[in-house]
Short mmCIF file of C-alpha atoms and ligand atoms in Angstrom, two decimals:
data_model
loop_
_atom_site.label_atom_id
_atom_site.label_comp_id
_atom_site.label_asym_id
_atom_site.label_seq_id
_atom_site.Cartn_x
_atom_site.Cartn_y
_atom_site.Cartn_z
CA UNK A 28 0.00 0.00 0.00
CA UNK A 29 1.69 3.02 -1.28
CA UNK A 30 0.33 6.76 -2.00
CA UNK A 31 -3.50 6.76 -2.56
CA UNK A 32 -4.84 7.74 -6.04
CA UNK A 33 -7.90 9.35 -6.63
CA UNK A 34 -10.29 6.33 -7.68
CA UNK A 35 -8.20 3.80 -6.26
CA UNK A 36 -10.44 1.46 -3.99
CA UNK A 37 -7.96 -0.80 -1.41
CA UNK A 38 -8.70 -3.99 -0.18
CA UNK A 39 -8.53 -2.43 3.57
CA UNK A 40 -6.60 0.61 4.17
CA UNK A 41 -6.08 2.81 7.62
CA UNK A 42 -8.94 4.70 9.18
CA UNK A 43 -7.94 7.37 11.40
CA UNK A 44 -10.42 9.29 14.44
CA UNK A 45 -10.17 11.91 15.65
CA UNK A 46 -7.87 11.75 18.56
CA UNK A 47 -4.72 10.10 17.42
CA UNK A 48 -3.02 12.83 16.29
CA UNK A 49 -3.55 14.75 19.53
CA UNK A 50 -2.48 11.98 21.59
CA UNK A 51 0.41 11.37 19.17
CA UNK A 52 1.43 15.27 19.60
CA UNK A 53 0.92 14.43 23.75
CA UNK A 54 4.05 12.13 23.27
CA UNK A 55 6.32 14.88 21.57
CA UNK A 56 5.06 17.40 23.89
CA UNK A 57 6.08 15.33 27.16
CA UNK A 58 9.04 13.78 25.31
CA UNK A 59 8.05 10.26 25.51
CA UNK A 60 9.03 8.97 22.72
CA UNK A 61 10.12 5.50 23.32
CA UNK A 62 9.20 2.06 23.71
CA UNK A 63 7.60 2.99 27.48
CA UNK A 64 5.61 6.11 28.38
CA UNK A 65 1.74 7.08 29.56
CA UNK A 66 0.07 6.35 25.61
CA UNK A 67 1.65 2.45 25.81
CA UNK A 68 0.14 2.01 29.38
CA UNK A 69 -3.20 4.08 28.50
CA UNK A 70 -3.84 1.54 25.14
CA UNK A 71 -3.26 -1.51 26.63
CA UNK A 72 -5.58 -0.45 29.53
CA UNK A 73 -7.84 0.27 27.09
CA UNK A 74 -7.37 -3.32 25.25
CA UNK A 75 -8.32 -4.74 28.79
CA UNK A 76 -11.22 -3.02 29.20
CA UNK A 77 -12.50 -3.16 25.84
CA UNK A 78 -11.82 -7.48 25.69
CA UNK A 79 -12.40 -7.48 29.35
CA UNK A 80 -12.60 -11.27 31.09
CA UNK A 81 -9.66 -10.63 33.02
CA UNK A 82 -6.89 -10.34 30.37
CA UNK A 83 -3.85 -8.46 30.53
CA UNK A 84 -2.00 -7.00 27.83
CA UNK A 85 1.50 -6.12 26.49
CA UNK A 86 1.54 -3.77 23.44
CA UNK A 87 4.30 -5.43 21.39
CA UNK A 88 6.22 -4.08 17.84
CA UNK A 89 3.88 -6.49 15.23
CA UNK A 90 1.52 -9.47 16.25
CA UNK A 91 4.33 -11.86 14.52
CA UNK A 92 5.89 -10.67 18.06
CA UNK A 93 3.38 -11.57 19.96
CA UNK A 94 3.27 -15.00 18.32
CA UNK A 95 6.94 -15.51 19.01
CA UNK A 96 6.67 -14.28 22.76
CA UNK A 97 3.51 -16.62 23.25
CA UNK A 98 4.74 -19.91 22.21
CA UNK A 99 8.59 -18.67 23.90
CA UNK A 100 6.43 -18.76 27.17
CA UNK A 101 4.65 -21.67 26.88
CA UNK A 102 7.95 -23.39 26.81
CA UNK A 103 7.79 -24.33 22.62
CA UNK A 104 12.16 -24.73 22.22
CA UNK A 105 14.12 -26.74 19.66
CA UNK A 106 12.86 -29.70 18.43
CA UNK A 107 9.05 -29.13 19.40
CA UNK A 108 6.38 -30.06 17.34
CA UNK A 109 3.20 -26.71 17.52
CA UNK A 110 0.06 -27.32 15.42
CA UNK A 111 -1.04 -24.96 13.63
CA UNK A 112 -4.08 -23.76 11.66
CA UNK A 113 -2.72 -23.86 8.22
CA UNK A 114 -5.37 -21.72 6.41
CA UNK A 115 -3.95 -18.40 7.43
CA UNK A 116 -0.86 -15.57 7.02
CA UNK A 117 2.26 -17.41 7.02
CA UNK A 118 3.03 -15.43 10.46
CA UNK A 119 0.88 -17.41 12.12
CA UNK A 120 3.70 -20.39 11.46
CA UNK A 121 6.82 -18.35 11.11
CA UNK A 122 7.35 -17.92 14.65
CA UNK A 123 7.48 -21.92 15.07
CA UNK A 124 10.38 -22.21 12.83
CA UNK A 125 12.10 -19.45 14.73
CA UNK A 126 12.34 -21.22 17.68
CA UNK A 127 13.70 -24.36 16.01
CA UNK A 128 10.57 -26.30 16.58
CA UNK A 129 8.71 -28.06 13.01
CA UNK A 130 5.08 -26.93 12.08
CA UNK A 131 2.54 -29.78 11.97
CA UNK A 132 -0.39 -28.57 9.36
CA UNK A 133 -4.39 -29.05 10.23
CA UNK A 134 -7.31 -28.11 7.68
CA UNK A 135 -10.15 -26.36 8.11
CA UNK A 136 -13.60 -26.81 8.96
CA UNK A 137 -16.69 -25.83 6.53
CA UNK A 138 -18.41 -23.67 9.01
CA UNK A 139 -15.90 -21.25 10.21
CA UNK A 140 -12.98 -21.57 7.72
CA UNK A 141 -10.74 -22.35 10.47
CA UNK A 142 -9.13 -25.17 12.35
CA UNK A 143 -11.27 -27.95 12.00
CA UNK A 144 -11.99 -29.88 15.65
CA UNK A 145 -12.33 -33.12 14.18
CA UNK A 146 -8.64 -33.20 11.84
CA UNK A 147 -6.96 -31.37 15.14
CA UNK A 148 -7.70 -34.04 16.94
CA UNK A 149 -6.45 -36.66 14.78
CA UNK A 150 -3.66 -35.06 14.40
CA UNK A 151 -2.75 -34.56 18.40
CA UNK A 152 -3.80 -38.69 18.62
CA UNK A 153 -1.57 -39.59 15.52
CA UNK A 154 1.88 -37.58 16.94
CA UNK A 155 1.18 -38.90 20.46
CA UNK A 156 1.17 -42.38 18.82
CA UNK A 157 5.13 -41.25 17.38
CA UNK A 158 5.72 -40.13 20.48
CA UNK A 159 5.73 -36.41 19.47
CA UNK A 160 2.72 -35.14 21.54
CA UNK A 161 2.48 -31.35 20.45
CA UNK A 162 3.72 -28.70 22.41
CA UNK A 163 1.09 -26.05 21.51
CA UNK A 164 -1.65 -24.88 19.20
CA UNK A 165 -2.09 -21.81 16.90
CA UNK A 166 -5.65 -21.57 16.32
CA UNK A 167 -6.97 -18.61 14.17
CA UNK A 168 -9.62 -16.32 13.50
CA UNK A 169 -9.53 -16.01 10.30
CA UNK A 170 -11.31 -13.03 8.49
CA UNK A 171 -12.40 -12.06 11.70
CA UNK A 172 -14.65 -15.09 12.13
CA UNK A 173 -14.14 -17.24 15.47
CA UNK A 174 -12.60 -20.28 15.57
CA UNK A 175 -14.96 -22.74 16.99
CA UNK A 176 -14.06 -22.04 20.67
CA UNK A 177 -15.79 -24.85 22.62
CA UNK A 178 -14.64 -27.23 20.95
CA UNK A 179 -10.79 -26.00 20.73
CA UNK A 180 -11.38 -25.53 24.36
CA UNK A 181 -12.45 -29.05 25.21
CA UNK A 182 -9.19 -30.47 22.84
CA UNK A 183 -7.07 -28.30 24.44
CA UNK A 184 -7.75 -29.23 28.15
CA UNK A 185 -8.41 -33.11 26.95
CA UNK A 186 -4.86 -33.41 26.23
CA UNK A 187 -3.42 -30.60 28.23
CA UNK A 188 -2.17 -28.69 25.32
CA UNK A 189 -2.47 -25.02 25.18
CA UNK A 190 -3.68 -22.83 22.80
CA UNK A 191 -1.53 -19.51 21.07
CA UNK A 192 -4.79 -17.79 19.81
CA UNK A 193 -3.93 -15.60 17.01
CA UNK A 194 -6.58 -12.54 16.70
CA UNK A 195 -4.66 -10.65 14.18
CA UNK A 196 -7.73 -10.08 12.03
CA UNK A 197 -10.22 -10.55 15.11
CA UNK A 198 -10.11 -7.64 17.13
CA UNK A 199 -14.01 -6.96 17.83
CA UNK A 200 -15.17 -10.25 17.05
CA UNK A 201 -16.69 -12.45 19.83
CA UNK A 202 -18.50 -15.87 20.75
CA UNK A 203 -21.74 -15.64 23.01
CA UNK A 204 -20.54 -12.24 24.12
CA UNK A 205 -17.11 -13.02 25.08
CA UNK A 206 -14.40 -11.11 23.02
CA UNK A 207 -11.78 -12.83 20.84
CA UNK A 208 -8.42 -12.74 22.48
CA UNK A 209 -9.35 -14.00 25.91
CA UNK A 210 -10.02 -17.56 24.73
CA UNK A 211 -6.48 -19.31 24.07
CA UNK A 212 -4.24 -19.65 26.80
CA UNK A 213 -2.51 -16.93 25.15
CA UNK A 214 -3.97 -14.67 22.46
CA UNK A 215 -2.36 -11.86 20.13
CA UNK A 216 -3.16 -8.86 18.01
CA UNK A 217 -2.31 -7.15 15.20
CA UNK A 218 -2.59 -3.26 14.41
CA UNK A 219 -0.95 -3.77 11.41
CA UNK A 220 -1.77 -1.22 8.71
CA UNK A 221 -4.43 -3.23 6.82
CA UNK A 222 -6.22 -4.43 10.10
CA UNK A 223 -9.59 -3.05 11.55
CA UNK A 224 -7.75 -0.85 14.12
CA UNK A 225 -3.90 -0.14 13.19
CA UNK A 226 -1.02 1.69 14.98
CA UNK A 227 0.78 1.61 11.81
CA UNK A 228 2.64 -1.09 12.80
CA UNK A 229 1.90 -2.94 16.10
CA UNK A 230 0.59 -5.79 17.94
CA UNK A 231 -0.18 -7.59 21.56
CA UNK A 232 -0.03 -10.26 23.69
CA UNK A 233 -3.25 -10.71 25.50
CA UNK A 234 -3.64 -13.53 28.89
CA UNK A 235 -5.34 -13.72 31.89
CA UNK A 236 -2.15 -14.67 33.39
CA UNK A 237 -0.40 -11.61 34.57
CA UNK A 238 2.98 -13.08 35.05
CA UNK A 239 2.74 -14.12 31.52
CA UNK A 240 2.52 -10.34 30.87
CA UNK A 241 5.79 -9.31 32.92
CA UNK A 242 7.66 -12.19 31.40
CA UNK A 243 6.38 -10.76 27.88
CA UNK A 244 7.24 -7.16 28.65
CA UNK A 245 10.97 -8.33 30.25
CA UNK A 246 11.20 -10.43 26.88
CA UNK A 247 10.30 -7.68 24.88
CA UNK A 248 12.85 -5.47 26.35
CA UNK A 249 15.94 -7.01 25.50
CA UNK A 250 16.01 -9.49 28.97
CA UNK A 251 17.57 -7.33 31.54
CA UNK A 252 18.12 -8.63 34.43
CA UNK A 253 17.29 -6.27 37.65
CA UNK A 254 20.83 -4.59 38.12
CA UNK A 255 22.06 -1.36 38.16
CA UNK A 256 24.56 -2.54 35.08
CA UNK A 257 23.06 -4.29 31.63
CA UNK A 258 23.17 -7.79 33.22
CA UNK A 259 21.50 -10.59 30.98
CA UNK A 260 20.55 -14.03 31.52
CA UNK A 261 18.08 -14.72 28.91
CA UNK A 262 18.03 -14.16 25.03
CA UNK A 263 15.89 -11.11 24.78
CA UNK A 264 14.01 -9.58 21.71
CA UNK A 265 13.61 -5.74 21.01
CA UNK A 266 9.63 -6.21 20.48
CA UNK A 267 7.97 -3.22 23.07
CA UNK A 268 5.55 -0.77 21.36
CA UNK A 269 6.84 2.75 21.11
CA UNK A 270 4.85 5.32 23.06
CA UNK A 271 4.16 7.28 19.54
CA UNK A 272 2.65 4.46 18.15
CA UNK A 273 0.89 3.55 21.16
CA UNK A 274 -0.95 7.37 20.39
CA UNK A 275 -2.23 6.65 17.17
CA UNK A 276 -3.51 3.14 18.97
CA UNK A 277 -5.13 4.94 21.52
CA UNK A 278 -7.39 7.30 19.42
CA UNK A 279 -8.16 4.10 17.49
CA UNK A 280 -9.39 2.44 20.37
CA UNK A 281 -11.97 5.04 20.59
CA UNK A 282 -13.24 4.26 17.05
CA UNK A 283 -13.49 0.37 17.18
CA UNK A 284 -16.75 0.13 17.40
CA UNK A 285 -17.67 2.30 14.79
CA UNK A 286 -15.37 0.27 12.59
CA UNK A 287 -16.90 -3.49 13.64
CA UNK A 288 -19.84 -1.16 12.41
CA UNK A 289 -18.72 -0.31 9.35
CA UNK A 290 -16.83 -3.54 8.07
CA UNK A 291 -20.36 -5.79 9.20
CA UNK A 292 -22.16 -2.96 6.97
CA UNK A 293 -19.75 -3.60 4.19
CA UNK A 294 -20.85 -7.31 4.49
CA UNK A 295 -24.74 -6.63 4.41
CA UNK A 296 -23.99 -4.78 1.58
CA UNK A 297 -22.15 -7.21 -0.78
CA UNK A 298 -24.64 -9.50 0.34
CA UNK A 299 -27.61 -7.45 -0.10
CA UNK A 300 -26.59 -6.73 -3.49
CA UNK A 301 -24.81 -9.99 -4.82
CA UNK A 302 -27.63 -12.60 -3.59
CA UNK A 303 -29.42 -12.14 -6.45
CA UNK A 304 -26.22 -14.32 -8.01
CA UNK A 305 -26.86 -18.00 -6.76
CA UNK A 306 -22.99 -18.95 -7.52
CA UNK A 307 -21.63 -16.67 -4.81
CA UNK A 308 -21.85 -17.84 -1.43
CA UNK A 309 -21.23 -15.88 1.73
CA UNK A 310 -20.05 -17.38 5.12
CA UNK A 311 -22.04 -16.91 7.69
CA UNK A 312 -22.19 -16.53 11.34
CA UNK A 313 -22.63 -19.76 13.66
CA UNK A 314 -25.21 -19.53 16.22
CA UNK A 315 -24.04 -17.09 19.04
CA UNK A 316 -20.85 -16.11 16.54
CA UNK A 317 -20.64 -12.29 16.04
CA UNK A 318 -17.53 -11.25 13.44
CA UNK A 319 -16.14 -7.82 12.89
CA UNK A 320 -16.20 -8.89 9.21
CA UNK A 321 -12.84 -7.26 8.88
CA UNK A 322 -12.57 -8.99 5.23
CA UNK A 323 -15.63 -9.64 3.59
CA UNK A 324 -14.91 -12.72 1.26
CA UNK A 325 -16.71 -14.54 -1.40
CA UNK A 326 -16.59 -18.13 -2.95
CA UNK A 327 -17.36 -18.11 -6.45
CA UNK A 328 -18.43 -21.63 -8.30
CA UNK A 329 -14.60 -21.95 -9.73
CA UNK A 330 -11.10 -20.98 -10.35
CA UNK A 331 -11.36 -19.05 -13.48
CA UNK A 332 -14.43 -17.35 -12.39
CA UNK A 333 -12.86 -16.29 -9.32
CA UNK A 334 -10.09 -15.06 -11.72
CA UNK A 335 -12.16 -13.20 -13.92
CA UNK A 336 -13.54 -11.10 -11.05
CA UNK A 337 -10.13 -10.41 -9.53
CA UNK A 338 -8.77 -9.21 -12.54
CA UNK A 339 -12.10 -7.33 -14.19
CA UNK A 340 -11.92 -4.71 -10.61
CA UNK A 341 -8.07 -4.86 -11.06
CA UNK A 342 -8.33 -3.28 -14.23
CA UNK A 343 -10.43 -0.79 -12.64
CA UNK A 344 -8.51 -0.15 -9.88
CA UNK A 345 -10.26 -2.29 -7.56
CA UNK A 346 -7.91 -4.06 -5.07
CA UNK A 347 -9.41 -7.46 -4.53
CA UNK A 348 -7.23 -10.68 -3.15
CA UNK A 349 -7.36 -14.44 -3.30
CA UNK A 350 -8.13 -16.05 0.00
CA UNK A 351 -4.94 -17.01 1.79
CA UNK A 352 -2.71 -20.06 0.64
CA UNK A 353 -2.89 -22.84 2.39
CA UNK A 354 0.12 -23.15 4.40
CA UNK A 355 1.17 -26.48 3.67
CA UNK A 356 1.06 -26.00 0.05
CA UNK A 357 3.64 -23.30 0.50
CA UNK A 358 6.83 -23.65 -0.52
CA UNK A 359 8.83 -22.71 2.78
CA UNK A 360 6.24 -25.27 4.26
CA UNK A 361 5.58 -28.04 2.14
CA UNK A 362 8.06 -30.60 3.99
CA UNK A 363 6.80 -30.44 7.30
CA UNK A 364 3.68 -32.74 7.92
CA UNK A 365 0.30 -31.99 7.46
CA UNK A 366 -3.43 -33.38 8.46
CA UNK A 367 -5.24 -32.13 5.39
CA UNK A 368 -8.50 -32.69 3.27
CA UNK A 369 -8.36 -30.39 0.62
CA UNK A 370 -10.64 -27.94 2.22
CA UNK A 371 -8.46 -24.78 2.30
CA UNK A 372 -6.94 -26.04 -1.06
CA UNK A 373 -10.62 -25.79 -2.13
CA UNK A 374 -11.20 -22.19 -0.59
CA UNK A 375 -8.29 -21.05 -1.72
CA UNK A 376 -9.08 -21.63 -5.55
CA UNK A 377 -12.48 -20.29 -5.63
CA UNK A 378 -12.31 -17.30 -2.51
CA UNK A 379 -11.62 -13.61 -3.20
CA UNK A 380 -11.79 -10.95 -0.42
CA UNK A 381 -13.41 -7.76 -1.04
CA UNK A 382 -12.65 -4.47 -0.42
CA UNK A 383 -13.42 -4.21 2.75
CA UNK A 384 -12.32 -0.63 4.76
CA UNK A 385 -14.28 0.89 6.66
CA UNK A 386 -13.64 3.72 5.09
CA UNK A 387 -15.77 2.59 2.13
CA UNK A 388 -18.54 4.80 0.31
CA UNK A 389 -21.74 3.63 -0.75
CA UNK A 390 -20.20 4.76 -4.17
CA UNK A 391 -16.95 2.38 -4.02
CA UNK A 392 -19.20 -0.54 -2.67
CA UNK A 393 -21.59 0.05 -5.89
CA UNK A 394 -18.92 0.56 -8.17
CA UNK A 395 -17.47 -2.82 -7.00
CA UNK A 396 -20.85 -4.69 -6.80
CA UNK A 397 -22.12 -3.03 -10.51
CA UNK A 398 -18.63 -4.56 -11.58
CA UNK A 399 -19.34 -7.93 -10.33
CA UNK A 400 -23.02 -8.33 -11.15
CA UNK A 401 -22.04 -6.73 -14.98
CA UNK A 402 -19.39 -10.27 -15.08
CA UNK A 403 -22.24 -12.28 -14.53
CA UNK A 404 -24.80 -11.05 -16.72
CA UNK A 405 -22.00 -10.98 -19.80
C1 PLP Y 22 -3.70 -14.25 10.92
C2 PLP Y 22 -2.54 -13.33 11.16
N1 PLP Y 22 -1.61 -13.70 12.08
C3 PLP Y 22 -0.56 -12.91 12.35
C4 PLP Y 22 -0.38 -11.71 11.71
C5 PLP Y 22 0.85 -10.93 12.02
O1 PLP Y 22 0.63 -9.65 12.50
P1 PLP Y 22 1.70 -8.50 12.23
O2 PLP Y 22 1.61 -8.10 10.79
O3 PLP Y 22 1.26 -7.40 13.15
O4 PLP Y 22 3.05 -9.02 12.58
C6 PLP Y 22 -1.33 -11.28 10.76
C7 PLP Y 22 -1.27 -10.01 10.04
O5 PLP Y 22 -0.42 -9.42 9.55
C8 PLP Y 22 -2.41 -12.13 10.45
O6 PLP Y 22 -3.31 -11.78 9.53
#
């Protein structure tokens, strides 16, 4: 994402409030800029109280931090085997591999697009038959749409495994009331530019353990030990938040609502408009599931027609984007095992994401649906 052009529609680009300038401008004024000051404290208390449920928070450089942190505390080290979801951004599986431990792949279900219960649990039996019983889980909500959290839940605890919940794209999004982030044993963020909220560049480790927190923060600031010299004992990681950033999060906190708003209006929308078209289908919400929407994606009937549409609002300046690549089909990730039945394969081929920013007019989102429904008729 580079300058913006008149015209241009982006799949999701940065929506600023009001405030985050002037709490931005607070950090200059005071001189706080640098990874610790009143804006880092003030956003991650307001992360708490907007998730709520207990959780504590540590506002981190980029959610791929946050990742890395979370399965550092739970112990993942060299050797290690972590499931993990494998329809999803590769930095949900990165931080595995930097740690020296080996990705083991899981498909997805049809209802949520993510982890599937039944294939996770396979898989956990199946290594603890080779002796390998996994060390964690990275479960996902992709899109914005929960994981299905009972169930993860009940695997989890049935085999004592815990779970790195990655709500990168999730932020908003919640199951019977209860916001994502505060179901793994861990969970993260990401205020990455493209998100529903974004500090630019940013993330967080969220837990309802608050020593999980301190180790995260002394992690995060390069592992000093408690001397009056630089004393360390642990590898540590430069990974805190910068109090300017922390600014711009802060005034975006004030806004998230209005966004969830926005992005589930963008959804209506495309739906509203492209029902009429029996060959797209929508995925919808599971009883008691509430997504911020964050991407609003389609599945078209095939490949090619998937294609078409991608590159027909391409060549009118209409960012769209395939769904995301199945992990184990990737080619950093193709060796390590996998407990797949071609369901994110399938989603892959035939899914494109819409434009989706909240920042949308009712113009854009007729200009893109006009587009689409204009394929279809020709
Ligand atoms: C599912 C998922 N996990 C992890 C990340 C990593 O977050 P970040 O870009 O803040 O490092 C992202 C987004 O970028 C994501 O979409």
């Amino acid at each position: 994402m580079s300058v913006v052009t008149a015209g241009k529609i982006w799949l999701s680009s940065p929506h600023m409030g009001e405030n985050e300038q002037v709490y931005v401008k607070e950090a200059f004024d005071t001189n706080w800029v640098a990874p610790l000051g009143p804006n880092v404290n003030l956003f991650e208390k307001s992360i708490e109280y907007y998730i709520g449920n207990g959780v504590n928070v540590a506002a981190l450089s980029a959610g791929t931090a946050a990742i890395h942190l979370a399965l550092k505390l739970l112990g993942v080290t060299n050797g290690d085997e972590v499931i993990c979801q494998s329809f999803t951004f590769s930095a949900s599986a990165n931080p595995i591999l930097y740690l020296g431990a080996s990705p083991v792949f899981v498909d997805s279900e049809k209802d949520t697009w993510n982890i599937s219960p039944y294939l996770l649990e396979k898989a956990i039996l199946d290594r603890i038959s080779k002796g390998k019983k996994p060390k964690a889980i990275v479960a996902v909500h992709l899109y914005g749409m929960p994981y299905n959290v009972s169930e993860l839940k009940r695997i989890s605890e049935t085999y004592k495994i815990p779970v790195v919940e990655d709500s990168a794209e999730a932020l908003g999004s919640s199951v019977n009331g209860v916001k994502c982030g505060s179901f793994g044993d861990i969970g993260i963020l990401s205020f990455n530019g493209n998100k529903i909220i974004t500090t630019s560049g940013g993330g967080a480790l969220v837990t309802k353990n608050y020593e999980y927190k301190e180790k995260a923060i002394f992690l995060a600031t390069q592992a000093r030990d408690d001397a009056p010299h630089y004393q360390h004992s642990h590898v540590g990681h430069n990974y805190r938040m910068s109090n300017v950033l922390a600014g711009i999060g802060r005034g975006q906190m004030e806004v998230l609502d209005d966004r969830v708003a926005a992005r589930r209006n963008n959804f209506d929308f495309y739906k509203l408009k492209l029902e009429q078209l029996e060959q797209i289908e929508f995925l919808e919400e599971p009883d008691g599931y509430f997504s911020n929407r964050w991407l609003t994606c389609i599945l078209t009937p095939s490949f090619e027609i998937r294609e078409n549409i991608r590159v027909a609002l391409l060549n009118e300046d209409i960012e769209s984007r395939p769904l995301w690549k199945p992990m184990h089909l990737q080619p950093i990730f193709e060796k390590y095992t996998n407990y797949a039945d071609g369901t994110s394969f399938d989603l892959f081929n035939r899914g494109l994401c819409l434009p989706s920013g909240s920042n949308l007019t009712t113009n854009d989102l007729e200009r893109i649906t006009d587009l689409i429904l204009k394929i279809f008729k020709s």
